[in-house]
Coordinates of C-alpha atoms in Angstrom, one line a residue:
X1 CA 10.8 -5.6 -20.6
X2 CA 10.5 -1.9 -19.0
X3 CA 8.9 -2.0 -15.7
X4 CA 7.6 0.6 -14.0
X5 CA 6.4 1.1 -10.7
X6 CA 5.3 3.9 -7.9
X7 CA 6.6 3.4 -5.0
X8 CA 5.6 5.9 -2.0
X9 CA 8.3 7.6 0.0
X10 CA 7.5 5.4 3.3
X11 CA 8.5 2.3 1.4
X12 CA 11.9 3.6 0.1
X13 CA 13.2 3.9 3.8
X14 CA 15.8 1.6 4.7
X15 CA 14.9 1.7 8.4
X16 CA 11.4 1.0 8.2
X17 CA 10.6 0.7 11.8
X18 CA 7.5 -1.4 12.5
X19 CA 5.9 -2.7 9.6
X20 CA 2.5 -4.6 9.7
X21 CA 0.0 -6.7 7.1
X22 CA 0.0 -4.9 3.4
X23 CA 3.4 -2.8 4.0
X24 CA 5.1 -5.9 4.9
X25 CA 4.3 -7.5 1.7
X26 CA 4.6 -3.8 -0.4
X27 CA 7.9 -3.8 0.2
X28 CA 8.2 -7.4 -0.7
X29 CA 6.9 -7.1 -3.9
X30 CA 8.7 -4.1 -4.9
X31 CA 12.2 -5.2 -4.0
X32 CA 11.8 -8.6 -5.6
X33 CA 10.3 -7.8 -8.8
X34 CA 12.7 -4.8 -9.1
X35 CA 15.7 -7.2 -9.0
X36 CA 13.6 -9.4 -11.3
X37 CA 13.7 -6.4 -14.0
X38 CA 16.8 -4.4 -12.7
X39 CA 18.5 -5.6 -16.1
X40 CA 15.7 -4.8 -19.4
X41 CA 15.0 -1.5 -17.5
X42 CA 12.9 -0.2 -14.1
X43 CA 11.5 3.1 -13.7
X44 CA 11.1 3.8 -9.9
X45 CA 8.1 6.4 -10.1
X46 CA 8.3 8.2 -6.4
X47 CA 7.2 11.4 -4.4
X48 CA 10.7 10.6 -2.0
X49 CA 13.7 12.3 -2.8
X50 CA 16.6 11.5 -5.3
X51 CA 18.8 10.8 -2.0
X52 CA 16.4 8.2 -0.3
X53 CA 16.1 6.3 -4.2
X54 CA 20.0 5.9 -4.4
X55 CA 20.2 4.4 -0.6
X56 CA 17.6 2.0 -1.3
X57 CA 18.4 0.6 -4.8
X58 CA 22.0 0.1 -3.1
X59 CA 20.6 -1.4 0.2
X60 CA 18.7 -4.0 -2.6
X61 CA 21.7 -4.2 -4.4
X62 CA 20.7 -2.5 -7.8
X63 CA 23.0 0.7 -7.6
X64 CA 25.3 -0.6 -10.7
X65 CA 21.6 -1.8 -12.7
X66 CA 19.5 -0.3 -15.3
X67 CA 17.0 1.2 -12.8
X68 CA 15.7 4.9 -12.8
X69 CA 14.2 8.1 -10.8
X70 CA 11.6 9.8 -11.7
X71 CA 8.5 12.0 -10.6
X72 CA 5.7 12.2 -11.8
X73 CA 6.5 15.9 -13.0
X74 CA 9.6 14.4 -14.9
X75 CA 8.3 11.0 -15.6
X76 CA 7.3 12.1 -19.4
X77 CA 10.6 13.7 -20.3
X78 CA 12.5 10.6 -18.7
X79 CA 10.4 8.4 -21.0
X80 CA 11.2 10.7 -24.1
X81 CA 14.9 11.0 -23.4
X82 CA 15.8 7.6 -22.8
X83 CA 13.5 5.9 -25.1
X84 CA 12.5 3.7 -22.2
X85 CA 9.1 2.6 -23.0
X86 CA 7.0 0.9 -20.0
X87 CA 5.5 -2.3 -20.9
X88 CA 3.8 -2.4 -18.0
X89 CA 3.3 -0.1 -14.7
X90 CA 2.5 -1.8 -11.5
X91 CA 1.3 -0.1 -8.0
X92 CA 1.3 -2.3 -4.8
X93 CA -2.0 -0.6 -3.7
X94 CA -5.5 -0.1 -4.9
X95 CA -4.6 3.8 -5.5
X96 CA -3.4 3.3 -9.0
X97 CA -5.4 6.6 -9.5
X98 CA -2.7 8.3 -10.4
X99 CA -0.5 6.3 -12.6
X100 CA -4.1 5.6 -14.8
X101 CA -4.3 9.6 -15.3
X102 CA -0.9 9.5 -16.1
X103 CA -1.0 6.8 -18.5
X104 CA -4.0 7.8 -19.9
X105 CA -3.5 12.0 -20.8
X106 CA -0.5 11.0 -21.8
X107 CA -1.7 8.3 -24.3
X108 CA 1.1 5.9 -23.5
X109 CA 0.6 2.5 -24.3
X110 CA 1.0 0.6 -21.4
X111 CA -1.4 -1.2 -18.8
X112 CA -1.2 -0.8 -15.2
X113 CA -1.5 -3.5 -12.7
X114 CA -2.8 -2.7 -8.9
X115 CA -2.6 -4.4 -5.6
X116 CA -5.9 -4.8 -3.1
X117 CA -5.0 -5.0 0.3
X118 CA -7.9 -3.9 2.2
X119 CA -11.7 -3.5 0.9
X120 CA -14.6 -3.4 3.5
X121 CA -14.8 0.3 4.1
X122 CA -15.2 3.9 2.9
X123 CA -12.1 5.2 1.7
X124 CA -10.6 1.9 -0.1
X125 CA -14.2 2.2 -1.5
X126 CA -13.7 5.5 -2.8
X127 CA -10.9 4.6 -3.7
X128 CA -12.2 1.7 -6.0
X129 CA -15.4 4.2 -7.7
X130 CA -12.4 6.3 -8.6
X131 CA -10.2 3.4 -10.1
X132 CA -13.1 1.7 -12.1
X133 CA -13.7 4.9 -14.1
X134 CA -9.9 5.1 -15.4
X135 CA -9.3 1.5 -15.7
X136 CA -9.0 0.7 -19.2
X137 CA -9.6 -2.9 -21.0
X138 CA -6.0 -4.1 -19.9
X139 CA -5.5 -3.1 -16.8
X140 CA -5.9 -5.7 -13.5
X141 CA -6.1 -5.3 -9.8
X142 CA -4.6 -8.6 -8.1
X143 CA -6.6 -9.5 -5.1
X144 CA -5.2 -11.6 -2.5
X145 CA -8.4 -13.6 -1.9
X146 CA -11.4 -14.9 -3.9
X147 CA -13.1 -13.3 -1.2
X148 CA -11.9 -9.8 -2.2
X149 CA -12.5 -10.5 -5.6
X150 CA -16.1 -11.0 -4.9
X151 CA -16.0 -7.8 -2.9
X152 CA -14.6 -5.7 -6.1
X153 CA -17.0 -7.4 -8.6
X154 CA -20.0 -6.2 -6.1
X155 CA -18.7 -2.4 -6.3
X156 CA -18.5 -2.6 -10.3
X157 CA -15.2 -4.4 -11.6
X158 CA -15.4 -6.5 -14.3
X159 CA -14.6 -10.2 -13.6
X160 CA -11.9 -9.3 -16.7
X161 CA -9.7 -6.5 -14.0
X162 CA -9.2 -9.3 -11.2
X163 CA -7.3 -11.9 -10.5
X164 CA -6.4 -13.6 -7.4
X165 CA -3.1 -14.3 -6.5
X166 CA -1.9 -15.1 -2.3
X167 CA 0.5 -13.6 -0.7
X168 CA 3.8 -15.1 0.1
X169 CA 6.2 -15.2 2.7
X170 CA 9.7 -16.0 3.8
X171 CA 9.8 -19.6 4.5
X172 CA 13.2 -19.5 6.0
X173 CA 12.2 -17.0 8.8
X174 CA 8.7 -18.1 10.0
X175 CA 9.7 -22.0 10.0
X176 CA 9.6 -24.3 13.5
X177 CA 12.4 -24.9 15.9
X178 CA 14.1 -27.6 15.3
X179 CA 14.0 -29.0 19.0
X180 CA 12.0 -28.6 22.5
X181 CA 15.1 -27.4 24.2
X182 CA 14.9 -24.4 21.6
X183 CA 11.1 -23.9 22.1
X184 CA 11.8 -23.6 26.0
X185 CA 15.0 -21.0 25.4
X186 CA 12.6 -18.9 23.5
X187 CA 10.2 -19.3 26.8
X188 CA 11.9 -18.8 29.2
X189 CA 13.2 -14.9 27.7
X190 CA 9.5 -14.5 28.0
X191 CA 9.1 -15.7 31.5
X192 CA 6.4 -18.5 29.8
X193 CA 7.1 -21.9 31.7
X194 CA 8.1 -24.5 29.7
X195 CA 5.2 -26.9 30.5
X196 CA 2.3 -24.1 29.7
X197 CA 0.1 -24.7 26.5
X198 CA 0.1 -21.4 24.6
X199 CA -2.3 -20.3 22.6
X200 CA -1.0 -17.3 20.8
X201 CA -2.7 -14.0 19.1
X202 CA -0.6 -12.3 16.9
X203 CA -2.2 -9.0 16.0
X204 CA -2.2 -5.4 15.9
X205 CA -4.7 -4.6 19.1
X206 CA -8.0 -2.9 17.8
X207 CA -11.3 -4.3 17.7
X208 CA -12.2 -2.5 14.8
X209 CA -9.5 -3.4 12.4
X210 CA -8.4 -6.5 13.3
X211 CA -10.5 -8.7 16.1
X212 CA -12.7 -8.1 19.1
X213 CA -10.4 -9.9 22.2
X214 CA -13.7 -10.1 24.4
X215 CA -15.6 -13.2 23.0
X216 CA -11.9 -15.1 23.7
X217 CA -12.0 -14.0 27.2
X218 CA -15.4 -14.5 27.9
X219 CA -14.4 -18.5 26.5
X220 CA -11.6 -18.7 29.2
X221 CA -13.2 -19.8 32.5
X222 CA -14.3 -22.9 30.3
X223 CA -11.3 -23.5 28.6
X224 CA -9.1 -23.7 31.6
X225 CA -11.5 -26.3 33.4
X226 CA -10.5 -28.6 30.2
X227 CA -6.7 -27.2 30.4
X228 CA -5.5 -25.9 34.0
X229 CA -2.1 -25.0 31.6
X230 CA -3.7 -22.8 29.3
X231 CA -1.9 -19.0 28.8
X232 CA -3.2 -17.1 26.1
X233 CA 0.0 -15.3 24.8
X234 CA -1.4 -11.4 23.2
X235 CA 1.1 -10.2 21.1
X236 CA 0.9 -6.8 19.1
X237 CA 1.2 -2.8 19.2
X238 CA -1.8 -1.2 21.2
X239 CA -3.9 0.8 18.8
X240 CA -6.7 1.1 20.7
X241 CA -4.9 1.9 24.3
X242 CA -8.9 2.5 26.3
X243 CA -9.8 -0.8 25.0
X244 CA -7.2 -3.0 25.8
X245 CA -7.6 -1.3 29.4
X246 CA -11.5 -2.5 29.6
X247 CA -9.8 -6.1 28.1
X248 CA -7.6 -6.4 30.9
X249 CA -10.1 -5.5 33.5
X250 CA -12.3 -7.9 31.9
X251 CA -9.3 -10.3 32.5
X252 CA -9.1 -8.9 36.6
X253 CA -12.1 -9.2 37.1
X254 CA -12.6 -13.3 36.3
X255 CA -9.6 -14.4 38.2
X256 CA -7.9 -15.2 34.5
X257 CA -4.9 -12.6 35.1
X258 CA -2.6 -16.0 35.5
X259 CA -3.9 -17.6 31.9
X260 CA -3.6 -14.5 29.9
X261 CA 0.0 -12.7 29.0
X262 CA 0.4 -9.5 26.9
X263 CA 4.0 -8.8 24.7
X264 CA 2.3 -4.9 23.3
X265 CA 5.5 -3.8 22.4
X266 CA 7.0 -6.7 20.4
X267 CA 10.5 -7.5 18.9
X268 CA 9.6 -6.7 15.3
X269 CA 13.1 -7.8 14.2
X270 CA 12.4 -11.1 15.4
X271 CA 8.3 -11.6 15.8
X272 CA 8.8 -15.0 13.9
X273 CA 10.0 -16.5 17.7
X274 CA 6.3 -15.7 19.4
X275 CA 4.9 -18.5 16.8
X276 CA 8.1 -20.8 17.5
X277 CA 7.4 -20.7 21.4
X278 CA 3.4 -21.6 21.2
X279 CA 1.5 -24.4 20.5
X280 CA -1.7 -22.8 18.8
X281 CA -2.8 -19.9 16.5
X282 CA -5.9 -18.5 16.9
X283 CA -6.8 -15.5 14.7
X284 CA -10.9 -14.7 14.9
X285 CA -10.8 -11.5 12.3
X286 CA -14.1 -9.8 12.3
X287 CA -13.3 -6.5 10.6
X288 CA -14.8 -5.8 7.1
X289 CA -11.5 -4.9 5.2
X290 CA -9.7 -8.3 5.8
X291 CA -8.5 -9.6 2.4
X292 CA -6.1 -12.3 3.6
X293 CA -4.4 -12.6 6.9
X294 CA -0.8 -12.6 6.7
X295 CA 0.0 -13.6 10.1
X296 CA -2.1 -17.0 9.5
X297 CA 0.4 -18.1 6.7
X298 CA 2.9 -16.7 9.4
X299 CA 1.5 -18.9 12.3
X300 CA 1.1 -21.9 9.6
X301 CA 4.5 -22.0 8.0
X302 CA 6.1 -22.1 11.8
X303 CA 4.1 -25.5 12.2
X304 CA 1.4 -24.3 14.6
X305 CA -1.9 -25.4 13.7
X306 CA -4.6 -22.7 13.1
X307 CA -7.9 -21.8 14.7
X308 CA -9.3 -19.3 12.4
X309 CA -12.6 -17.5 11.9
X310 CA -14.5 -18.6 8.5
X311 CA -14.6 -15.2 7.6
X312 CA -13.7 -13.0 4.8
X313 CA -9.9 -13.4 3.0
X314 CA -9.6 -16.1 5.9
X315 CA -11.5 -18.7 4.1
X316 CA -8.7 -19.6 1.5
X317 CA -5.8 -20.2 3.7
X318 CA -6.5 -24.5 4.3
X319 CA -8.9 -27.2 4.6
X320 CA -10.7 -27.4 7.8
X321 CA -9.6 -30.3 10.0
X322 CA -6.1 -31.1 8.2
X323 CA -3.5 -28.2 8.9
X324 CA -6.3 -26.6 11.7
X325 CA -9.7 -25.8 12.0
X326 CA -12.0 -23.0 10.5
X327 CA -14.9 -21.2 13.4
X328 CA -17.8 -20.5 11.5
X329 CA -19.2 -17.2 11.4
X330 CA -22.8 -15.8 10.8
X331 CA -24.5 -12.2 10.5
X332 CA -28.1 -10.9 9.4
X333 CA -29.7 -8.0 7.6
X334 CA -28.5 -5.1 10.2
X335 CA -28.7 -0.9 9.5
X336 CA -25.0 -0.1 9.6
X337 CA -25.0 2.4 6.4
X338 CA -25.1 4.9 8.8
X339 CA -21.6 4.2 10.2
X340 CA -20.4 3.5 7.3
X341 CA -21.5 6.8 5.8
X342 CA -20.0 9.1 8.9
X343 CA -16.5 8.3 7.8
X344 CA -15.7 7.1 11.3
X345 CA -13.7 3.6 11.0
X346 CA -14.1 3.4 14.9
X347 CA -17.5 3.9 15.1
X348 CA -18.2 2.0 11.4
X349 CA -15.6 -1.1 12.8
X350 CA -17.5 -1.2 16.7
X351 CA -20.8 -1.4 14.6
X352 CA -19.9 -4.2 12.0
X353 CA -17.3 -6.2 14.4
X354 CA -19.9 -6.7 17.1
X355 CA -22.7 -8.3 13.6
X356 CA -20.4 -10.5 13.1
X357 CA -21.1 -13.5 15.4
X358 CA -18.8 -16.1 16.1
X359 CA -19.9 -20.1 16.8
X360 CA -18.8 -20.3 20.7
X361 CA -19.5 -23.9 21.1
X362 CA -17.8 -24.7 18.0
X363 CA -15.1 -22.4 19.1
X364 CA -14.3 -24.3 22.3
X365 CA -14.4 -27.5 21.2
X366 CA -11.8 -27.1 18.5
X367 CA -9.6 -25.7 21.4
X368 CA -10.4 -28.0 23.9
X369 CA -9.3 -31.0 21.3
X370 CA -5.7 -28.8 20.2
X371 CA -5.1 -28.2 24.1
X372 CA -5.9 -31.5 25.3
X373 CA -4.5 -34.1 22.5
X374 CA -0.8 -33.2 22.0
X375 CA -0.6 -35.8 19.2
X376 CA -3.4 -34.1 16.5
X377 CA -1.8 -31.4 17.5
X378 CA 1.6 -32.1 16.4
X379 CA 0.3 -33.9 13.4
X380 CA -1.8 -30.4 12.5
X381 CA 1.1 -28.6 12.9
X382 CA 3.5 -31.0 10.5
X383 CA 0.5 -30.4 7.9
X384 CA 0.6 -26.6 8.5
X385 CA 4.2 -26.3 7.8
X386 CA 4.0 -28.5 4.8
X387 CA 1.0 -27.0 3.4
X388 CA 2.8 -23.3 4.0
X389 CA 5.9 -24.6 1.8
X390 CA 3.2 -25.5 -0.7
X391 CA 1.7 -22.8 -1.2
X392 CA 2.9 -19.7 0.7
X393 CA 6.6 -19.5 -2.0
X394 CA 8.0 -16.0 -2.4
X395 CA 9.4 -17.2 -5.9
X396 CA 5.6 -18.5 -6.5
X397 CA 4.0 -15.4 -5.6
X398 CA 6.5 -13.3 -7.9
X399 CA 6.1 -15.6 -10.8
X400 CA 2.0 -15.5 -10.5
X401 CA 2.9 -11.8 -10.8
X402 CA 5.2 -11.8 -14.0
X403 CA 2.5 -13.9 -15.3
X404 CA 0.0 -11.7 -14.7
X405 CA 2.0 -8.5 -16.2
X406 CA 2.5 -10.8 -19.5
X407 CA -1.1 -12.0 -20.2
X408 CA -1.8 -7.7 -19.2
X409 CA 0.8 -6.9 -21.8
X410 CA -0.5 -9.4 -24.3
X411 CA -4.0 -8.7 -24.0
X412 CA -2.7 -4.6 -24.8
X413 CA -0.6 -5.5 -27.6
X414 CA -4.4 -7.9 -29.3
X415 CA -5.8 -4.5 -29.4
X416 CA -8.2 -4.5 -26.0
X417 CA -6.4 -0.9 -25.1
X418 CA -9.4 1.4 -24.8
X419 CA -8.9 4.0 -22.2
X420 CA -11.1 6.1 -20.7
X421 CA -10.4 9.9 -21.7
X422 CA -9.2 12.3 -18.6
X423 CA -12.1 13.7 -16.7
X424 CA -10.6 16.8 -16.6
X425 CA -9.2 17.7 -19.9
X426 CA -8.2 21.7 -19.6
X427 CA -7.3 22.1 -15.9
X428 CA -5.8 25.5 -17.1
X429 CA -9.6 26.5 -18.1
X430 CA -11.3 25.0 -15.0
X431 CA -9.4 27.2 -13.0
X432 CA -9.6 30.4 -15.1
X433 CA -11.5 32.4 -13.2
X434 CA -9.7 32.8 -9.8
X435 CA -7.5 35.6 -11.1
X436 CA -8.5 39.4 -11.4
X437 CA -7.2 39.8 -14.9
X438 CA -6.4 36.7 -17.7
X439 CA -3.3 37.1 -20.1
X440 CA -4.6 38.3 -23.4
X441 CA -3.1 38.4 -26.7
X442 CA -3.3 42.0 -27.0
X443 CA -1.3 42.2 -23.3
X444 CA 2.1 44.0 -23.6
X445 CA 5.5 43.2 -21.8
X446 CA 8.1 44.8 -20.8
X447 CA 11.9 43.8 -19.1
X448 CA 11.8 45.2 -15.3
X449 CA 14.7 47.4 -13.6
X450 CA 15.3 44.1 -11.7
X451 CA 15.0 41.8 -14.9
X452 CA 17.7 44.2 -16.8
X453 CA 20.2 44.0 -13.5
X454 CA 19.8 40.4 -14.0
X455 CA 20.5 40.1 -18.0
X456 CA 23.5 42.3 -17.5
X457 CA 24.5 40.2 -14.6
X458 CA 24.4 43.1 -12.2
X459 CA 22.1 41.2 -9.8
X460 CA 21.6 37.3 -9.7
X461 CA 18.7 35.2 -10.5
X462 CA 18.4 32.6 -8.0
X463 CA 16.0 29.5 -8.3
X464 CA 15.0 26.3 -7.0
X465 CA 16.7 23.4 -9.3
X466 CA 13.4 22.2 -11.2
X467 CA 12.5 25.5 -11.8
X468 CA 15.6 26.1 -14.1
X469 CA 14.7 23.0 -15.9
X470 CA 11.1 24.1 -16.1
X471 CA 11.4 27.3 -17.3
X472 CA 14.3 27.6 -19.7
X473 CA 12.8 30.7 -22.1
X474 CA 14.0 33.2 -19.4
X475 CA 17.1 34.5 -20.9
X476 CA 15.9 34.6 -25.0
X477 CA 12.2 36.3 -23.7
X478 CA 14.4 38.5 -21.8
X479 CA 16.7 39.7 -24.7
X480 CA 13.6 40.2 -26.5
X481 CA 12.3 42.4 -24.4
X482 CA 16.0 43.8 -24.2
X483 CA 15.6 45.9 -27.4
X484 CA 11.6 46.6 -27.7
X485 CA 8.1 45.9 -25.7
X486 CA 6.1 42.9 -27.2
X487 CA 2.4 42.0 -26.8
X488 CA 2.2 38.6 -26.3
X489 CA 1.2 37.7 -30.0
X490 CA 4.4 38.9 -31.0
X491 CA 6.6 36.7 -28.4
X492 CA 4.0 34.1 -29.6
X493 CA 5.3 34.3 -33.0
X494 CA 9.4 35.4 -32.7
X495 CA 9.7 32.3 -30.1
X496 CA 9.5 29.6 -32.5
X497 CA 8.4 27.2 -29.4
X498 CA 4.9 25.6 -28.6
X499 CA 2.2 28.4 -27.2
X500 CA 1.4 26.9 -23.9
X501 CA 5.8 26.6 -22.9
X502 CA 5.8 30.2 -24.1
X503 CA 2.9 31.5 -21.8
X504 CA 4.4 29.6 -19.0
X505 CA 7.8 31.1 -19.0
X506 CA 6.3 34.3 -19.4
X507 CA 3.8 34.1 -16.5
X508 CA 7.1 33.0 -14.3
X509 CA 8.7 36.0 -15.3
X510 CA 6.0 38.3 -14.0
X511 CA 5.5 36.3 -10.9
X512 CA 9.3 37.1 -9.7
X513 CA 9.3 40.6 -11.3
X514 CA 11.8 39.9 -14.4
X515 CA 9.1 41.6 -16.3
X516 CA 6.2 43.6 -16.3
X517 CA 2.6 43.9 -18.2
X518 CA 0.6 46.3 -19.8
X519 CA -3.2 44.8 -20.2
X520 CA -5.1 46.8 -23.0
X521 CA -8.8 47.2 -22.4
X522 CA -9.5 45.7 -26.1

């Protein structure tokens, strides 16, 4: 099977530097189903350069496999000259957009598979009205959560373009220590005593993409009267720098400074050892685009048991009570369209975060009974770890994928392959009318003092690389022009080559001066 897939510059790097939520499991994706194909044939579809394509399929080790560059300005002729026929195209994003107009002016027969990651605001919405209009009967986009799913159908999917499939993760990395005396190492390199109970939150810091702190601290003062030992461990990169200033002198100001610990630069290479040193997860997402919440499978799979707001992508992850316990979560019929509509995701997230209403007393007595009974909560966090190994399997999440590309490619080859035309057939046309004067037929051309330097190699003709592959009439228009003028209807009909290649050669020829024109009033 010929796979093809886009993948954007950013995620060919090698040295990716920090990498967070729906990157993390991008690059996943691509480097695991690209050794699953490397040997019927991958086409690597990119806007990065040749260079940073031949370091990364090496650094994957697929350098010696059938795998392939292209652009999307040489995709076609790659196609043609190989005979390498996609069965399917896969994006890990919603923004498929292009690969659809692709697919679809082209009139190759292949669907195209995308990945949701986020959905709750205005531009992956845009994104989405765009998508629905080009998707054709075969195509999917995979959702992480049923909740996303539901999400997509309310903006105009079919029921027939989804499917749900959950992340995975690796097992091996985010797993428990296997002793106390390990746990306290990892402590004591964070200056945590050994006897604290740590409640960690493992996030990037904004309260409008990820979780308001606030209702957490204002649940402190209580908490620590049930647990003097509690330390609530704040991992994650500041995004919001103002706000976690007004956090922490929320934090001053309550006497909690000894119960609450930041880490807002943490060791990326190595964040699995912040769930290996606590004792609790708590997660409380309140922002709209949530589709899943990697870092709960994360916390989960290194035996911690999870507190976790019944909220969005968040509902899937486990059954309440057995691996940890879900906070309910409640809103009403609030005006936030404006927000929504300014194109502000501050302003839209502040707005929507602050609806979304949290059950406090619920809240603290699910902490209170992790902090205070060590047994349910070592028993929780057995059940989290198995429950991960269950169902959080890299090799589960890629076969759900292959799957999913067969029954695409099936469905295709039973005939459901309508596609929607291009909704802009003659871009040429469109944009007629910013120039002064069109070619015409009845235009006449001539070779330039410059131009007849260059065909007697007196001067040289220098040009960026994929121009000399684009424009490959220059010499035979040139000689042409060598012996007589010609109006363009007569290069139109000595060059035996299609019109449109004919007009473009010979419009890059004026624009560098290797010819001249004559337009004719009639």
């Amino acid at each position: 099977m010929t796979f093809l897939i886009e993948i954007v510059e950013s995620n060919l790097q090698i040295k990716q530097g920090v990498i967070h939520g729906a990157n993390k499991i991008g690059r996943v994706l691509q480097d695991e189903l690209i050794k699953t194909y490397k040997d019927d044939g991958v086409i690597i579809v990119t806007d990065g350069s040749r260079d940073l394509f031949d370091d990364y399929v090496k650094h994957i080790n697929c350098d010696n496999a059938a795998v392939y560059y292209a652009t999307y300005g040489s995709l076609l002729e790659l196609i043609k000259t190989t005979e390498l026929r996609p069965n399917v195209g896969f994006v890990p994003d919603l923004k498929i957009q292009t690969l659809l107009e692709f697919r679809n002016f082209s009139k190759l027969q292949f669907p195209v598979v995308g990945l949701i990651h986020s959905l709750g605001n205005r531009p992956p919405f845009r994104d989405m009205e765009i998508v629905k209009d080009l998707i054709g009967d075969s195509d999917v986009l995979i959702c992480p959560s049923i909740s996303t799913k539901e999400t997509a159908m309310k903006l105009g999917l079919n029921e027939s373009h989804t499917t749900v499939i959950p992340y995975g993760i690796d097992l091996k990395k985010f797993s428990p220590v296997p002793s106390k005396s390990i746990k306290n190492t990892l402590r004591k390199q964070e200056n945590i005593d050994s006897d604290r109970h740590v409640i960690l939150i493992l996030s990037r810091i904004t309260p409008f993409l990820k979780m308001d702190l606030v209702p957490v601290v204002r649940l402190l003062p209580e908490l620590i009267r049930s647990d003097p030992k509690l330390l609530l461990l704040i991992v994650g990169n500041v995004h919001q720098p103002t706000y976690v200033d007004e956090v922490k002198a929320l934090i001053k100001a309550t006497n909690l400074d000894s119960h609450v610990k930041w880490i807002d630069s943490p060791k990326q290479q190595s964040i699995e050892t912040y769930y290996q040193l606590a004792d609790i997860f708590l997660s409380l997402s309140d922002f709209s685009g949530e589709t899943f919440g990697l870092t709960i499978a994360e916390g989960l799979a290194s035996g911690l048991p999870a507190v976790i707001s019944n909220f969005s992508g968040y509902k899937d992850h486990f059954t309440d009570g057995c691996e940890g316990f879900y906070i309910s979560t409640t809103t009403g019929a609030i005006d936030i369209d404006g927000a929504f509509y300014s194109h502000s995701l501050k302003n839209f997230g502040d707005q929507y975060t602050q609806s979304i209403a949290l059950n406090m007393p619920q809240l603290k007595s699910r902490l209170d009974t992790l902090l205070t009974d060590s047994k349910q909560r070592l028993k929780m966090g057995k059940n989290a770890r198995k429950h991960a190994e269950t169902v959080y399997q890299v090799d589960t999440m890629i076969n759900n994928y292959k799957a999913c590309f067969k029954a695409c490619i099936k469905s295709f080859k039973a005939g459901l392959n309508t596609m929607p035309q291009p909704l802009y057939k003659n871009i040429s046309d469109t944009l007629s009318h910013f120039v002064s004067t069109p070619l015409q037929d009845t235009t006449v051309f001539e070779i330039s003092n410059y131009g007849l330097e260059v065909l007697e190699g007196k001067k040289p003709f220098a040009s960026f690389e994929n121009h000399q592959n684009r424009y490959m009439l220059i010499k035979e228009i040139l000689l042409c022009l060598y012996q007589k003028e010609y109006s363009l209807k007569d290069l139109l009909n000595k060059i035996d080559k299609p019109d449109e290649i004919i007009i473009k050669n010979v419009l890059y020829m004026l624009k560098h001066y290797l010819i001249v024109a004559t337009f004719n009033s009639k």
